[in-house]
Short mmCIF file of C-alpha atoms in Angstrom, two decimals:
data_model
loop_
_atom_site.label_atom_id
_atom_site.label_comp_id
_atom_site.label_asym_id
_atom_site.label_seq_id
_atom_site.Cartn_x
_atom_site.Cartn_y
_atom_site.Cartn_z
CA UNK A 230 66.96 158.23 105.80
CA UNK A 231 65.59 156.09 108.90
CA UNK A 232 62.47 157.13 110.70
CA UNK A 233 64.58 156.32 114.06
CA UNK A 234 68.15 157.16 115.23
CA UNK A 235 69.22 154.44 117.37
CA UNK A 236 72.89 154.19 118.54
CA UNK A 237 73.97 151.66 116.33
CA UNK A 238 72.59 153.89 113.06
CA UNK A 239 74.22 156.97 114.64
CA UNK A 240 77.70 155.15 114.55
CA UNK A 241 77.43 154.02 111.33
CA UNK A 242 76.38 157.42 109.95
CA UNK A 243 79.13 158.97 112.29
CA UNK A 244 81.69 156.17 110.82
CA UNK A 245 80.96 157.15 107.05
CA UNK A 246 81.13 161.22 107.30
CA UNK A 247 81.97 162.29 110.85
CA UNK A 248 79.95 164.73 112.81
CA UNK A 249 78.66 166.87 109.73
CA UNK A 250 77.00 163.46 108.47
CA UNK A 251 75.38 163.20 111.98
CA UNK A 252 74.22 166.96 112.20
CA UNK A 253 72.48 166.20 108.70
CA UNK A 254 70.87 163.41 109.77
CA UNK A 255 69.43 164.83 112.98
CA UNK A 256 68.14 167.55 110.72
CA UNK A 257 66.57 165.44 108.24
CA UNK A 258 65.09 163.52 111.50
CA UNK A 259 64.03 167.09 112.96
CA UNK A 260 61.25 166.67 109.78
CA UNK A 261 59.60 163.60 110.76
CA UNK A 262 60.35 163.19 114.75
CA UNK A 263 58.65 164.75 117.83
CA UNK A 264 60.27 166.76 120.23
CA UNK A 265 61.03 164.05 122.71
CA UNK A 266 62.61 161.74 119.91
CA UNK A 267 64.43 164.61 118.47
CA UNK A 268 65.94 165.13 121.73
CA UNK A 269 66.87 161.74 122.84
CA UNK A 270 68.24 161.39 119.43
CA UNK A 271 70.34 164.51 119.70
CA UNK A 272 71.63 163.05 123.29
CA UNK A 273 72.74 160.05 121.78
CA UNK A 274 74.44 161.77 119.13
CA UNK A 275 76.44 163.91 121.61
CA UNK A 276 77.23 160.48 123.12
CA UNK A 277 78.14 158.66 120.02
CA UNK A 278 80.47 161.68 118.95
CA UNK A 279 82.00 161.80 122.65
CA UNK A 280 82.63 158.00 122.79
CA UNK A 281 84.19 158.20 119.42
CA UNK A 282 86.38 161.46 120.35
CA UNK A 283 87.61 159.54 123.39
CA UNK A 284 88.57 156.51 121.32
CA UNK A 285 90.62 158.69 119.23
CA UNK A 286 92.16 160.63 121.65
CA UNK A 287 93.23 156.80 123.54
CA UNK A 288 94.56 155.87 120.29
CA UNK A 289 96.72 159.35 119.72
CA UNK A 290 98.13 158.96 123.33
CA UNK A 291 98.95 155.37 122.97
CA UNK A 292 100.81 156.24 119.52
CA UNK A 293 102.66 159.75 121.22
CA UNK A 294 103.59 157.21 124.26
CA UNK A 295 105.13 154.62 121.54
CA UNK A 296 106.52 157.27 119.94
CA UNK A 297 108.39 158.62 123.28
CA UNK A 298 109.75 155.01 123.98
CA UNK A 299 111.31 154.86 120.33
CA UNK A 300 112.96 158.03 120.69
CA UNK A 301 114.43 157.02 124.06
CA UNK A 302 115.32 153.45 122.77
CA UNK A 303 116.98 155.37 119.67
CA UNK A 304 119.00 157.83 121.89
CA UNK A 305 120.64 155.04 123.93
CA UNK A 306 121.44 153.08 121.07
CA UNK A 307 122.78 155.93 120.04
CA UNK A 308 124.87 156.59 123.39
CA UNK A 309 126.10 152.91 122.75
CA UNK A 310 127.28 153.50 119.30
CA UNK A 311 129.15 156.80 120.34
CA UNK A 312 130.82 154.69 123.40
CA UNK A 313 131.80 152.07 121.06
CA UNK A 314 133.64 154.33 119.23
CA UNK A 315 137.56 154.64 119.63
CA UNK A 316 138.29 158.31 120.76
CA UNK A 317 140.53 160.52 118.63
CA UNK A 318 144.19 159.19 118.25
#
């Protein structure tokens, strides 16, 4: 356990174990930190988690948009295929 929780440390902890790992780190830090240090670490942890959540949401939004584009492209191709088939005799 580190004797300080800065942004880089919290980001590494989050990357390795998610929000539960950050919570455990804050609990451990509470045993050695003063109130002001702990408050600052909690605020920083919240900011780290919020930033990562925003990043994940942005990636998901981009992927959903790509899926919608691919679905539209597939529908257009299917329409072309259907239009190129000869009708019933």
